[in-house]
Amino acid sequence: MAAPNYSLKTNRELLDPNFESYRLSLDAIPTYNVELDAAVEEVKLKDSQYTLEHMRAFGMYNYLHLDPWYEDSVVFVDCKGRVLSLTVTLDTVLGKPKEVFCIATDATRHEDCLCASLSFTSATWAALSDGAGRLYLLRTSQRGQSTHCKWEPLFSEDMGEPFVVLHSTAHVQAGIHTMEVLLLRILKDAQEATGSGFSVSLEWITVANTAGPGLEKNYKVTKRRVLRGKSVPHYAAVTPRGDGLMVASEKPFVFTDVDGRPIKQPSMEAMEVEETADPFYFWQQTVEDITASVRIPEGITKEAIRFRLTADNISVGVQGFPPLLEGQLYASVDPEASTWTFREDKSLELTLQKRTEGPVWPELVIGDRKGEHVMSDEQAALIHEKLTHLTSEDLHAANSDRDKPACNSQELEDCDGFPEDTSSLTHFDGESFKPTQVVNLGSHQYLFTVDVNPTEMPCLCLRHDVDALLWQPRPDQPADMWEHVATFNALGYVQASKRDKKFATCAPNFSYASLCECLRRAFIYRQPSPVDGVLFNRKQGRQVGQVAKQQVASLDSEKSILGFRASNERLYILTAAHIFVLKVNNN
């Protein structure tokens, strides 16, 4: 059965329809740098790694990692396999990065080895890949302390083909310390007869302390699940409790096996039968109300009916059975003016009074596909009348100049275009391995991922029209699983015009967003702030109360930018030979 489709609900209070533009500010950004003792080696793609998915997964990897629990610290791995940590206490006196762990170099490295990758699992743990197929889980102690302690590996295992760590999280399950790690691989697919011949693999690994109380810790892999898809995910993260997974990608992912046992995929015939099953309910609507008829199992009396209705939610069921109709209504209704009636033909008839008359509902319950909308003749005639003016038998009826085409696609700018593939954001249940909520992203182009609150899932930033909207996943709120928490005005349009853009990010407190190019330059876009003095818009003749500033920073380096991270106060930029620290905000 297909997962219910959901939509992202924007918070209009976070949108600014009057935003004009960014004003270039010439204010200097204090910039400091540290020269590295050993270079950070950029791992180049091999001849066998020739696909676009290899480039997306490994060729654009961010080598710098900001510690979300301690924003003054960044971590990276140099060419000697040393994991180095730089903690900034005073910008003008930057110390040297200190070694906290070293990857074993005596192991035989795979010829298609990847860059080392890191994910901060908790305030005291981190997951590390050596790029050759080995996974480390490291106990780091309190990383925010002034004294640097060596990280202790409490788990180390060869996981097979080389991978990068996308995400990791830790939780306590039944009193057992458990860690969830998400790995990304691109594998040769022998069964793929068309296309590139490669498939994208996500492996979700659970590692738990199997030692008994009071015994020495013994961490082992307790569960392995594999998903396959045809495109590198833009976003992938495990829920904080380890009971689900969220993936945003151009092409869908499906679970293929658990602990080495294949998961049987539903046949096309079974899917067709399920799609053509009789609806659970039928519904009609007028400009004033909704009428629905819900099928009831045989032998049910009126006393067994369970009905609950609020302004925004409905639940219809029978005692002892799962709800027949449940969820968030498409729009608000008036519960006091709504009724239900039990019919002898074993159906329940609902009449819901719309709180706002006029708008047509495309669905009764958001994401529910168990019902069928029956359109009345009156409603069909009304829709036809409203759309008549949009159609014509004459191609040029609305075009006074018949020598010109009715629409010229060349008038669109490059940054107005979107990929042809339709992306989706999916939540998978960790027990059934099936998608429970799916959001069709459509033209909402993915921009970047950022950790806002380390105890929650990473946020993802999407383009909505010209703006960039930041979405915080809320897996504990199934009816409203993605919350709009911040807006960066016009950033969606601005970033699309940067042809040399490599990385994008924002401050965890949303005070600014930033883009960087492959070489030297970084762009900072600040949120609107009150102006000093009086400023007028000459064209409109009105006073301007706030101005959004844009700043440009140029690095004194000819090396490629390999890493790019933002804290509330600073931008951290990594090249092969230096770490640059840009003081963007003051406390």
Coordinates of C-alpha atoms in Angstrom, one line a residue:
M1 CA 0.0 0.0 0.0
A2 CA 1.4 3.4 -0.9
A3 CA 2.3 5.7 2.0
P4 CA 0.1 8.6 2.6
N5 CA 1.2 11.9 1.0
Y6 CA 1.8 14.8 3.2
S7 CA 2.5 18.5 2.5
L8 CA 4.9 20.9 4.1
K9 CA 3.0 23.6 5.9
T10 CA 4.8 27.0 5.9
N11 CA 4.5 29.3 8.8
R12 CA 3.4 32.5 7.2
E13 CA 4.6 34.5 10.2
L14 CA 8.1 33.6 9.2
L15 CA 7.7 34.9 5.6
D16 CA 8.4 38.5 4.6
P17 CA 6.4 39.5 1.4
N18 CA 7.9 43.0 1.6
F19 CA 11.5 41.8 1.5
E20 CA 13.3 43.8 -1.2
S21 CA 16.9 42.7 -1.5
Y22 CA 20.3 42.4 0.1
R23 CA 22.4 45.5 0.4
L24 CA 26.1 45.0 -0.1
S25 CA 28.1 45.9 3.0
L26 CA 31.8 46.9 2.8
D27 CA 32.3 46.2 6.5
A28 CA 35.4 44.1 6.9
I29 CA 35.0 40.6 8.4
P30 CA 37.9 39.8 10.8
T31 CA 39.6 36.8 9.4
Y32 CA 42.2 34.6 11.2
N33 CA 44.0 31.4 10.1
V34 CA 46.0 28.5 11.3
E35 CA 48.6 26.8 9.1
L36 CA 48.4 23.0 9.3
D37 CA 51.3 20.8 10.2
A38 CA 50.2 18.3 7.6
A39 CA 48.0 18.8 4.6
V40 CA 44.4 17.7 4.3
E41 CA 44.4 15.4 1.3
E42 CA 41.5 15.6 -1.0
V43 CA 40.7 12.1 -2.2
K44 CA 40.1 12.2 -5.9
L45 CA 37.6 10.0 -7.7
K46 CA 39.0 7.0 -9.5
D47 CA 38.3 6.1 -13.1
S48 CA 35.9 3.5 -11.9
Q49 CA 33.9 6.2 -10.0
Y50 CA 32.7 8.0 -13.0
T51 CA 29.0 8.5 -12.4
L52 CA 27.2 11.7 -11.2
E53 CA 26.2 9.8 -8.1
H54 CA 29.9 9.2 -7.2
M55 CA 30.5 12.9 -7.6
R56 CA 27.5 13.8 -5.4
A57 CA 28.4 11.3 -2.7
F58 CA 32.2 11.6 -2.5
G59 CA 33.4 14.4 -4.8
M60 CA 31.6 17.2 -2.9
Y61 CA 32.2 15.8 0.6
N62 CA 32.6 18.4 3.4
Y63 CA 35.9 17.5 5.2
L64 CA 35.3 19.8 8.1
H65 CA 33.0 18.9 11.0
L66 CA 31.5 21.3 13.5
D67 CA 30.8 19.9 16.9
P68 CA 27.1 20.6 17.5
W69 CA 27.5 20.2 21.3
Y70 CA 30.4 22.6 21.5
E71 CA 30.2 25.1 18.7
D72 CA 33.7 26.5 19.3
S73 CA 35.2 23.2 18.1
V74 CA 35.8 21.8 14.6
V75 CA 37.3 18.5 13.7
F76 CA 39.0 17.2 10.5
V77 CA 41.3 14.3 9.4
D78 CA 44.7 15.1 7.7
C79 CA 46.7 13.0 5.3
K80 CA 48.5 11.1 8.1
G81 CA 45.2 9.8 9.4
R82 CA 45.2 12.0 12.4
V83 CA 41.9 13.2 13.7
L84 CA 42.6 16.8 14.7
S85 CA 40.4 19.1 16.8
L86 CA 40.6 22.9 16.9
T87 CA 38.9 24.8 19.7
V88 CA 38.6 28.5 19.5
T89 CA 38.7 30.4 22.7
L90 CA 40.2 33.7 21.5
D91 CA 40.1 34.5 17.7
T92 CA 43.3 36.6 17.7
V93 CA 45.3 33.8 19.4
L94 CA 44.4 30.6 17.6
G95 CA 46.2 27.5 18.8
K96 CA 47.3 24.6 16.8
P97 CA 44.8 21.7 16.1
K98 CA 45.4 18.9 18.6
E99 CA 45.4 15.2 17.8
V100 CA 42.6 13.3 19.5
F101 CA 42.8 10.0 17.5
C102 CA 44.8 8.4 14.8
I103 CA 43.5 5.9 12.2
A104 CA 45.6 2.8 11.8
T105 CA 47.7 3.1 8.7
D106 CA 49.0 -0.5 8.6
A107 CA 45.7 -1.9 7.3
T108 CA 45.5 -2.7 3.6
R109 CA 43.6 0.1 1.9
H110 CA 41.1 -0.6 -0.8
E111 CA 42.0 0.7 -4.2
D112 CA 38.7 2.6 -4.3
C113 CA 39.1 4.0 -0.8
L114 CA 37.2 7.1 0.1
C115 CA 37.8 10.1 2.3
A116 CA 37.6 9.6 6.1
S117 CA 34.2 10.7 7.4
L118 CA 33.0 11.6 10.9
S119 CA 29.7 12.1 12.7
F120 CA 29.2 13.3 16.3
T121 CA 26.9 10.7 17.9
S122 CA 26.4 12.4 21.2
A123 CA 28.2 14.8 23.6
T124 CA 30.7 12.0 24.5
W125 CA 30.7 9.7 21.4
A126 CA 31.6 9.9 17.7
A127 CA 31.4 7.6 14.7
L128 CA 34.4 7.5 12.3
S129 CA 35.1 5.8 9.0
D130 CA 38.6 5.4 7.8
G131 CA 37.5 5.5 4.1
A132 CA 38.6 1.9 3.5
G133 CA 35.6 0.0 5.0
R134 CA 36.3 0.2 8.8
L135 CA 33.9 1.8 11.3
Y136 CA 35.1 3.1 14.6
L137 CA 32.9 4.2 17.5
L138 CA 34.9 6.5 19.7
R139 CA 34.3 7.5 23.3
T140 CA 35.4 11.1 23.3
S141 CA 34.7 12.2 26.9
Q142 CA 33.4 15.8 27.4
R143 CA 34.8 17.4 24.2
G144 CA 34.1 20.9 25.5
Q145 CA 36.7 20.7 28.2
S146 CA 39.8 22.9 27.9
T147 CA 42.1 19.8 28.2
H148 CA 42.1 17.6 25.1
C149 CA 41.7 13.9 25.9
K150 CA 42.5 11.1 23.5
W151 CA 39.4 9.5 22.0
E152 CA 39.0 5.8 23.0
P153 CA 37.8 3.3 20.4
L154 CA 35.3 1.0 22.0
F155 CA 34.1 -0.5 18.7
S156 CA 36.1 -1.2 15.6
E157 CA 34.9 -3.5 12.8
D158 CA 35.4 -4.0 9.0
M159 CA 32.0 -3.3 7.5
G160 CA 33.0 -4.4 3.9
E161 CA 33.0 -2.0 0.9
P162 CA 34.2 1.5 1.6
F163 CA 31.6 4.0 2.8
V164 CA 31.0 7.4 4.3
V165 CA 29.2 8.0 7.6
L166 CA 26.1 10.2 6.9
H167 CA 24.6 10.3 10.4
S168 CA 24.7 8.8 13.8
T169 CA 22.8 9.1 17.1
A170 CA 22.8 7.5 20.5
H171 CA 20.0 6.5 22.9
V172 CA 19.2 4.1 25.8
Q173 CA 16.9 1.2 24.9
A174 CA 15.7 -1.0 27.7
G175 CA 18.6 0.2 29.8
I176 CA 21.2 -0.6 27.1
H177 CA 23.3 2.1 25.6
T178 CA 22.7 1.9 21.8
M179 CA 24.1 3.7 18.8
E180 CA 22.6 4.1 15.4
V181 CA 24.9 4.7 12.4
L182 CA 23.9 5.4 8.8
L183 CA 26.4 4.5 6.1
L184 CA 26.4 5.4 2.4
R185 CA 27.9 3.3 -0.4
I186 CA 27.7 3.2 -4.2
L187 CA 27.9 -0.4 -5.4
K188 CA 28.1 -2.1 -8.8
D189 CA 24.7 -3.6 -9.5
A190 CA 25.1 -6.9 -11.5
Q191 CA 21.3 -7.0 -12.1
E192 CA 21.2 -3.5 -13.6
A193 CA 21.0 -3.9 -17.3
T194 CA 20.4 -0.2 -18.1
G195 CA 21.8 3.1 -16.8
S196 CA 25.1 3.4 -15.1
G197 CA 25.2 -0.1 -13.6
F198 CA 25.5 1.3 -10.1
S199 CA 23.0 1.5 -7.2
V200 CA 23.1 3.6 -4.0
S201 CA 23.1 1.7 -0.8
L202 CA 22.2 3.0 2.7
E203 CA 23.1 0.7 5.5
W204 CA 21.5 1.4 8.9
I205 CA 23.5 -0.3 11.7
T206 CA 22.6 -0.6 15.3
V207 CA 25.5 -1.1 17.8
A208 CA 24.7 -1.9 21.4
N209 CA 26.6 -2.6 24.6
T210 CA 26.0 -6.4 25.1
A211 CA 27.9 -6.7 28.4
G212 CA 25.9 -7.2 31.5
P213 CA 25.6 -4.6 34.3
G214 CA 28.9 -4.0 36.1
L215 CA 30.9 -5.7 33.4
E216 CA 33.4 -4.2 30.9
K217 CA 31.7 -2.6 27.9
N218 CA 31.3 -4.8 24.9
Y219 CA 29.8 -3.1 21.9
K220 CA 28.6 -5.3 19.0
V221 CA 26.4 -4.9 15.9
T222 CA 23.0 -6.1 16.8
K223 CA 21.1 -5.2 13.7
R224 CA 21.8 -4.3 10.1
R225 CA 19.3 -3.0 7.6
V226 CA 20.0 -2.1 3.9
L227 CA 18.1 0.3 1.6
R228 CA 18.6 0.6 -2.1
G229 CA 17.9 3.4 -4.5
K230 CA 19.1 5.0 -7.7
S231 CA 20.1 8.4 -6.5
V232 CA 22.3 9.7 -3.7
P233 CA 20.1 11.1 -0.9
H234 CA 20.1 14.8 -0.3
Y235 CA 19.3 14.1 3.3
A236 CA 19.3 11.0 5.5
A237 CA 19.1 10.7 9.2
V238 CA 17.9 8.3 12.0
T239 CA 15.3 9.4 14.5
P240 CA 16.6 10.2 18.0
R241 CA 15.0 7.1 19.5
G242 CA 16.3 4.9 16.6
D243 CA 12.8 3.9 15.6
G244 CA 12.7 5.4 12.2
L245 CA 14.6 6.9 9.3
M246 CA 14.1 9.9 7.1
V247 CA 15.4 10.2 3.5
A248 CA 15.1 13.0 1.0
S249 CA 16.1 11.9 -2.5
E250 CA 15.3 12.3 -6.2
K251 CA 14.4 8.7 -6.6
P252 CA 12.8 6.4 -4.0
F253 CA 14.5 4.1 -1.6
V254 CA 13.3 0.7 -0.4
F255 CA 14.5 -1.7 2.3
T256 CA 16.0 -4.8 0.7
D257 CA 17.3 -6.9 3.5
V258 CA 17.6 -7.1 7.3
D259 CA 20.5 -8.9 9.0
G260 CA 21.3 -10.5 5.6
R261 CA 17.8 -11.8 5.1
P262 CA 16.0 -10.4 2.0
I263 CA 12.8 -8.5 2.5
K264 CA 10.1 -9.8 0.2
Q265 CA 8.9 -6.9 -2.0
P266 CA 5.2 -6.8 -2.9
S267 CA 4.5 -8.0 -6.4
M268 CA 3.0 -5.7 -9.0
E269 CA -0.2 -7.8 -9.0
A270 CA -0.7 -7.5 -5.3
M271 CA -0.1 -3.7 -5.5
E272 CA -2.7 -3.4 -8.2
V273 CA -5.2 -5.4 -6.2
E274 CA -4.6 -3.2 -3.2
E275 CA -4.9 0.0 -5.2
T276 CA -8.2 -1.2 -6.7
A277 CA -9.7 -2.3 -3.3
D278 CA -13.1 -0.8 -2.5
P279 CA -12.9 2.5 -0.7
F280 CA -13.6 2.6 3.0
Y281 CA -15.7 5.8 2.6
F282 CA -17.2 8.1 0.0
W283 CA -17.4 11.9 0.4
Q284 CA -19.0 14.9 -1.3
Q285 CA -18.7 18.6 -0.6
T286 CA -20.5 21.9 -1.2
V287 CA -19.3 25.4 -0.6
E288 CA -20.7 25.0 3.0
D289 CA -20.2 21.5 4.2
I290 CA -18.8 18.0 3.7
T291 CA -20.8 14.8 3.6
A292 CA -19.1 11.4 4.1
S293 CA -20.4 7.8 4.2
V294 CA -18.1 5.4 6.1
R295 CA -18.5 1.6 5.8
I296 CA -19.1 -0.2 9.1
P297 CA -18.3 -4.0 9.6
E298 CA -21.3 -6.3 9.9
G299 CA -22.9 -7.0 13.3
I300 CA -21.9 -3.6 14.8
T301 CA -24.4 -1.6 16.8
K302 CA -24.6 2.1 17.3
E303 CA -23.2 1.7 20.9
A304 CA -19.9 0.4 19.5
I305 CA -19.3 3.5 17.3
R306 CA -16.4 5.6 18.5
F307 CA -16.5 9.2 17.0
R308 CA -14.3 12.1 18.0
L309 CA -14.3 15.5 16.2
T310 CA -12.4 18.7 16.9
A311 CA -11.9 21.7 14.7
D312 CA -8.9 20.2 12.9
N313 CA -9.0 16.4 13.6
I314 CA -11.4 13.5 13.2
S315 CA -11.5 9.9 14.4
V316 CA -14.1 7.4 13.4
G317 CA -14.0 3.8 14.5
V318 CA -15.6 0.8 16.0
Q319 CA -14.8 -0.6 19.5
G320 CA -12.2 -3.4 19.1
F321 CA -11.1 -2.4 15.6
P322 CA -8.4 0.1 14.3
P323 CA -9.8 3.5 13.3
L324 CA -11.6 3.5 10.0
L325 CA -11.0 7.2 9.4
E326 CA -8.5 9.2 11.4
G327 CA -6.2 12.2 11.0
Q328 CA -6.0 15.9 10.4
L329 CA -8.8 17.4 8.3
Y330 CA -7.8 19.4 5.3
A331 CA -9.3 22.5 6.8
S332 CA -11.1 23.5 10.0
V333 CA -14.7 22.6 10.6
D334 CA -17.3 23.7 13.2
P335 CA -17.7 20.7 15.6
E336 CA -20.9 22.1 17.2
A337 CA -22.6 22.3 13.8
S338 CA -21.4 18.9 12.6
T339 CA -23.3 15.6 13.1
W340 CA -23.1 11.9 12.5
T341 CA -25.9 9.3 11.8
F342 CA -25.8 5.5 12.0
R343 CA -27.6 3.9 9.0
E344 CA -29.2 0.5 8.9
D345 CA -27.3 -0.3 5.7
K346 CA -24.2 -0.6 7.9
S347 CA -22.8 2.8 7.2
L348 CA -22.1 5.9 9.2
E349 CA -23.0 9.3 7.6
L350 CA -21.1 12.3 8.6
T351 CA -22.0 16.0 8.0
L352 CA -19.1 18.4 8.7
Q353 CA -19.7 22.1 8.6
K354 CA -16.9 24.0 7.0
R355 CA -15.6 26.9 9.1
T356 CA -14.7 28.8 6.0
E357 CA -17.2 28.6 3.1
G358 CA -16.1 28.5 -0.5
P359 CA -12.7 26.8 -0.8
V360 CA -12.7 23.3 -2.4
W361 CA -11.1 20.5 -0.4
P362 CA -8.8 18.3 -2.5
E363 CA -8.9 15.6 0.3
L364 CA -10.9 15.0 3.4
V365 CA -8.1 13.9 5.8
I366 CA -4.6 14.9 4.9
G367 CA -2.6 12.0 3.4
D368 CA -5.5 9.5 3.7
R369 CA -6.1 7.5 0.5
K370 CA -8.8 5.0 1.7
G371 CA -11.7 7.2 0.5
E372 CA -13.2 8.3 -2.8
H373 CA -14.3 11.8 -3.6
V374 CA -17.7 11.8 -5.5
M375 CA -18.2 15.1 -7.4
S376 CA -21.8 16.3 -7.8
D377 CA -23.1 17.7 -11.1
E378 CA -23.5 21.1 -9.4
Q379 CA -19.9 21.1 -8.3
A380 CA -18.6 19.9 -11.7
A381 CA -20.5 22.7 -13.4
L382 CA -19.2 25.3 -11.0
I383 CA -15.6 24.2 -11.6
H384 CA -16.1 24.2 -15.4
E385 CA -17.5 27.8 -15.2
K386 CA -14.5 29.0 -13.2
L387 CA -12.0 27.5 -15.6
T388 CA -13.7 28.5 -18.9
H389 CA -11.8 31.7 -19.2
L390 CA -8.4 29.8 -19.1
T391 CA -9.1 27.8 -22.2
S392 CA -9.6 28.6 -25.8
E393 CA -9.6 26.9 -29.2
D394 CA -7.4 29.7 -30.5
L395 CA -3.8 29.3 -29.5
H396 CA -3.2 33.1 -29.7
A397 CA -6.5 34.2 -28.3
A398 CA -4.8 36.1 -25.4
N399 CA -1.8 37.2 -27.5
S400 CA -2.3 40.5 -29.3
D401 CA 1.0 40.0 -31.3
R402 CA 0.3 36.8 -33.2
D403 CA 3.9 36.8 -34.7
K404 CA 5.3 35.9 -31.3
P405 CA 4.8 32.6 -29.5
A406 CA 2.3 32.5 -26.6
C407 CA 5.1 31.6 -24.2
N408 CA 8.8 32.0 -24.6
S409 CA 10.7 29.7 -22.2
Q410 CA 14.0 31.6 -23.0
E411 CA 12.7 34.5 -21.0
L412 CA 13.3 32.4 -17.8
E413 CA 16.6 32.8 -16.1
D414 CA 18.8 29.8 -15.3
C415 CA 18.2 30.1 -11.6
D416 CA 14.4 29.8 -12.2
G417 CA 14.9 26.2 -13.5
F418 CA 14.4 23.1 -11.5
P419 CA 15.5 19.4 -12.0
E420 CA 13.2 17.3 -14.0
D421 CA 13.2 14.5 -11.4
T422 CA 10.7 14.8 -8.7
S423 CA 12.2 14.6 -5.2
S424 CA 10.5 13.2 -2.2
L425 CA 11.0 13.3 1.6
T426 CA 10.1 10.0 3.2
H427 CA 9.8 8.7 6.8
F428 CA 10.3 5.0 7.2
D429 CA 9.1 3.0 10.2
G430 CA 11.9 1.1 11.9
E431 CA 9.8 -2.0 12.6
S432 CA 7.8 -2.5 9.5
F433 CA 10.5 -0.9 7.2
K434 CA 7.7 0.7 5.2
P435 CA 7.2 4.4 4.4
T436 CA 4.6 6.0 6.7
Q437 CA 4.7 9.6 5.4
V438 CA 5.9 10.9 2.0
V439 CA 6.2 14.6 1.0
N440 CA 6.5 15.3 -2.7
L441 CA 9.1 18.1 -2.8
G442 CA 8.3 19.0 -6.4
S443 CA 10.2 22.2 -7.2
H444 CA 11.4 22.6 -3.6
Q445 CA 15.1 22.3 -4.4
Y446 CA 17.3 20.9 -1.6
L447 CA 19.9 23.4 -0.5
F448 CA 21.7 22.1 2.6
T449 CA 21.6 20.3 6.0
V450 CA 22.5 21.8 9.3
D451 CA 22.4 20.8 13.0
V452 CA 20.4 23.3 14.9
N453 CA 19.7 21.3 18.1
P454 CA 22.1 18.4 18.7
T455 CA 19.5 16.4 20.6
E456 CA 17.1 16.5 17.6
M457 CA 17.4 15.4 13.9
P458 CA 19.4 17.7 11.5
C459 CA 17.3 20.4 9.8
L460 CA 17.1 20.5 6.0
C461 CA 16.8 23.7 4.0
L462 CA 14.6 23.7 0.9
R463 CA 13.9 26.4 -1.8
H464 CA 10.3 27.6 -1.8
D465 CA 9.8 30.0 -4.7
V466 CA 12.7 32.5 -4.1
D467 CA 13.2 32.0 -0.4
A468 CA 15.0 29.3 1.5
L469 CA 13.0 27.6 4.3
L470 CA 14.5 25.6 7.1
W471 CA 12.5 22.5 8.2
Q472 CA 13.0 20.7 11.6
P473 CA 11.9 17.1 11.6
R474 CA 9.5 16.2 14.4
P475 CA 9.2 12.3 14.3
D476 CA 7.2 12.3 17.6
Q477 CA 4.5 14.4 15.8
P478 CA 3.1 12.1 13.0
A479 CA 0.4 14.6 12.0
D480 CA 2.9 17.4 11.6
M481 CA 6.3 15.8 11.2
W482 CA 8.2 18.7 9.6
E483 CA 8.1 22.2 11.2
H484 CA 9.0 25.4 9.4
V485 CA 11.4 27.0 11.8
A486 CA 13.2 29.8 9.9
T487 CA 13.3 31.6 6.5
F488 CA 16.2 33.1 4.6
N489 CA 14.7 35.7 2.3
A490 CA 15.5 35.3 -1.4
L491 CA 18.4 32.9 -0.6
G492 CA 16.8 30.3 -2.9
Y493 CA 17.1 32.6 -5.8
V494 CA 20.5 34.0 -4.8
Q495 CA 22.2 30.6 -4.4
A496 CA 21.0 29.3 -7.7
S497 CA 22.8 32.2 -9.5
K498 CA 26.2 31.2 -7.9
R499 CA 27.6 29.0 -10.6
D500 CA 30.8 28.2 -8.6
K501 CA 29.0 27.4 -5.3
K502 CA 30.4 24.4 -3.5
F503 CA 28.9 24.5 0.1
A504 CA 26.0 26.2 1.8
T505 CA 25.1 26.5 5.5
C506 CA 23.6 28.7 8.1
A507 CA 24.1 29.6 11.8
P508 CA 22.2 27.4 14.3
N509 CA 20.4 30.6 15.6
F510 CA 19.4 31.5 12.0
S511 CA 21.2 34.9 12.2
Y512 CA 22.8 34.4 8.8
A513 CA 23.3 32.0 5.9
S514 CA 26.4 31.6 4.0
L515 CA 27.7 30.2 0.7
C516 CA 31.2 29.4 -0.5
E517 CA 32.8 28.9 -3.9
C518 CA 35.3 26.3 -4.8
L519 CA 38.1 28.9 -4.4
R520 CA 38.6 31.8 -2.0
R521 CA 35.3 33.5 -1.7
A522 CA 32.5 33.2 0.9
F523 CA 29.2 35.1 0.9
I524 CA 27.3 36.0 4.0
Y525 CA 23.6 36.9 4.0
R526 CA 22.3 38.4 7.2
Q527 CA 18.8 38.5 8.5
P528 CA 17.1 42.0 8.2
S529 CA 18.1 44.3 11.1
P530 CA 16.9 47.8 12.1
V531 CA 18.8 50.7 10.4
D532 CA 20.5 53.5 12.2
G533 CA 18.9 56.8 11.3
V534 CA 16.2 57.4 8.6
L535 CA 16.3 55.6 5.2
F536 CA 13.7 56.0 2.4
N537 CA 13.0 53.9 -0.6
R538 CA 13.2 56.4 -3.5
K539 CA 11.0 54.5 -5.9
Q540 CA 8.1 53.9 -3.4
G541 CA 8.7 56.9 -1.3
R542 CA 8.3 55.0 2.0
Q543 CA 10.6 54.7 5.0
V544 CA 12.7 51.6 5.3
G545 CA 12.9 50.2 8.8
Q546 CA 15.1 47.2 8.2
V547 CA 17.9 46.2 5.9
A548 CA 19.4 42.8 5.1
K549 CA 23.2 42.9 4.5
Q550 CA 25.3 40.9 2.2
Q551 CA 29.1 40.6 2.8
V552 CA 31.8 39.0 0.8
A553 CA 35.0 37.5 2.3
S554 CA 38.0 36.6 0.2
L555 CA 40.6 34.2 1.6
D556 CA 44.3 34.6 1.2
S557 CA 44.7 31.2 -0.4
E558 CA 44.8 29.6 -3.8
K559 CA 43.9 26.2 -2.4
S560 CA 40.5 24.6 -3.0
I561 CA 38.0 24.9 -0.2
L562 CA 37.5 21.4 1.3
G563 CA 35.3 22.2 4.4
F564 CA 32.8 24.8 5.3
R565 CA 30.9 25.1 8.6
A566 CA 29.1 27.9 10.5
S567 CA 28.5 28.6 14.2
N568 CA 26.5 31.4 15.7
E569 CA 29.6 33.6 15.9
R570 CA 32.1 32.2 13.3
L571 CA 32.6 30.7 9.9
Y572 CA 35.1 27.9 9.6
I573 CA 36.7 27.2 6.2
L574 CA 39.2 24.4 5.6
T575 CA 41.7 24.2 2.8
A576 CA 44.5 21.7 2.3
A577 CA 47.0 23.9 4.2
H578 CA 45.0 26.2 6.5
I579 CA 41.9 26.6 8.7
F580 CA 40.3 30.1 8.3
V581 CA 38.2 31.5 11.1
L582 CA 35.9 34.4 10.1
K583 CA 34.3 36.3 13.0
V584 CA 30.8 37.0 11.7
N585 CA 29.0 37.9 14.9
N586 CA 29.9 39.1 18.3
N587 CA 28.3 38.0 21.5

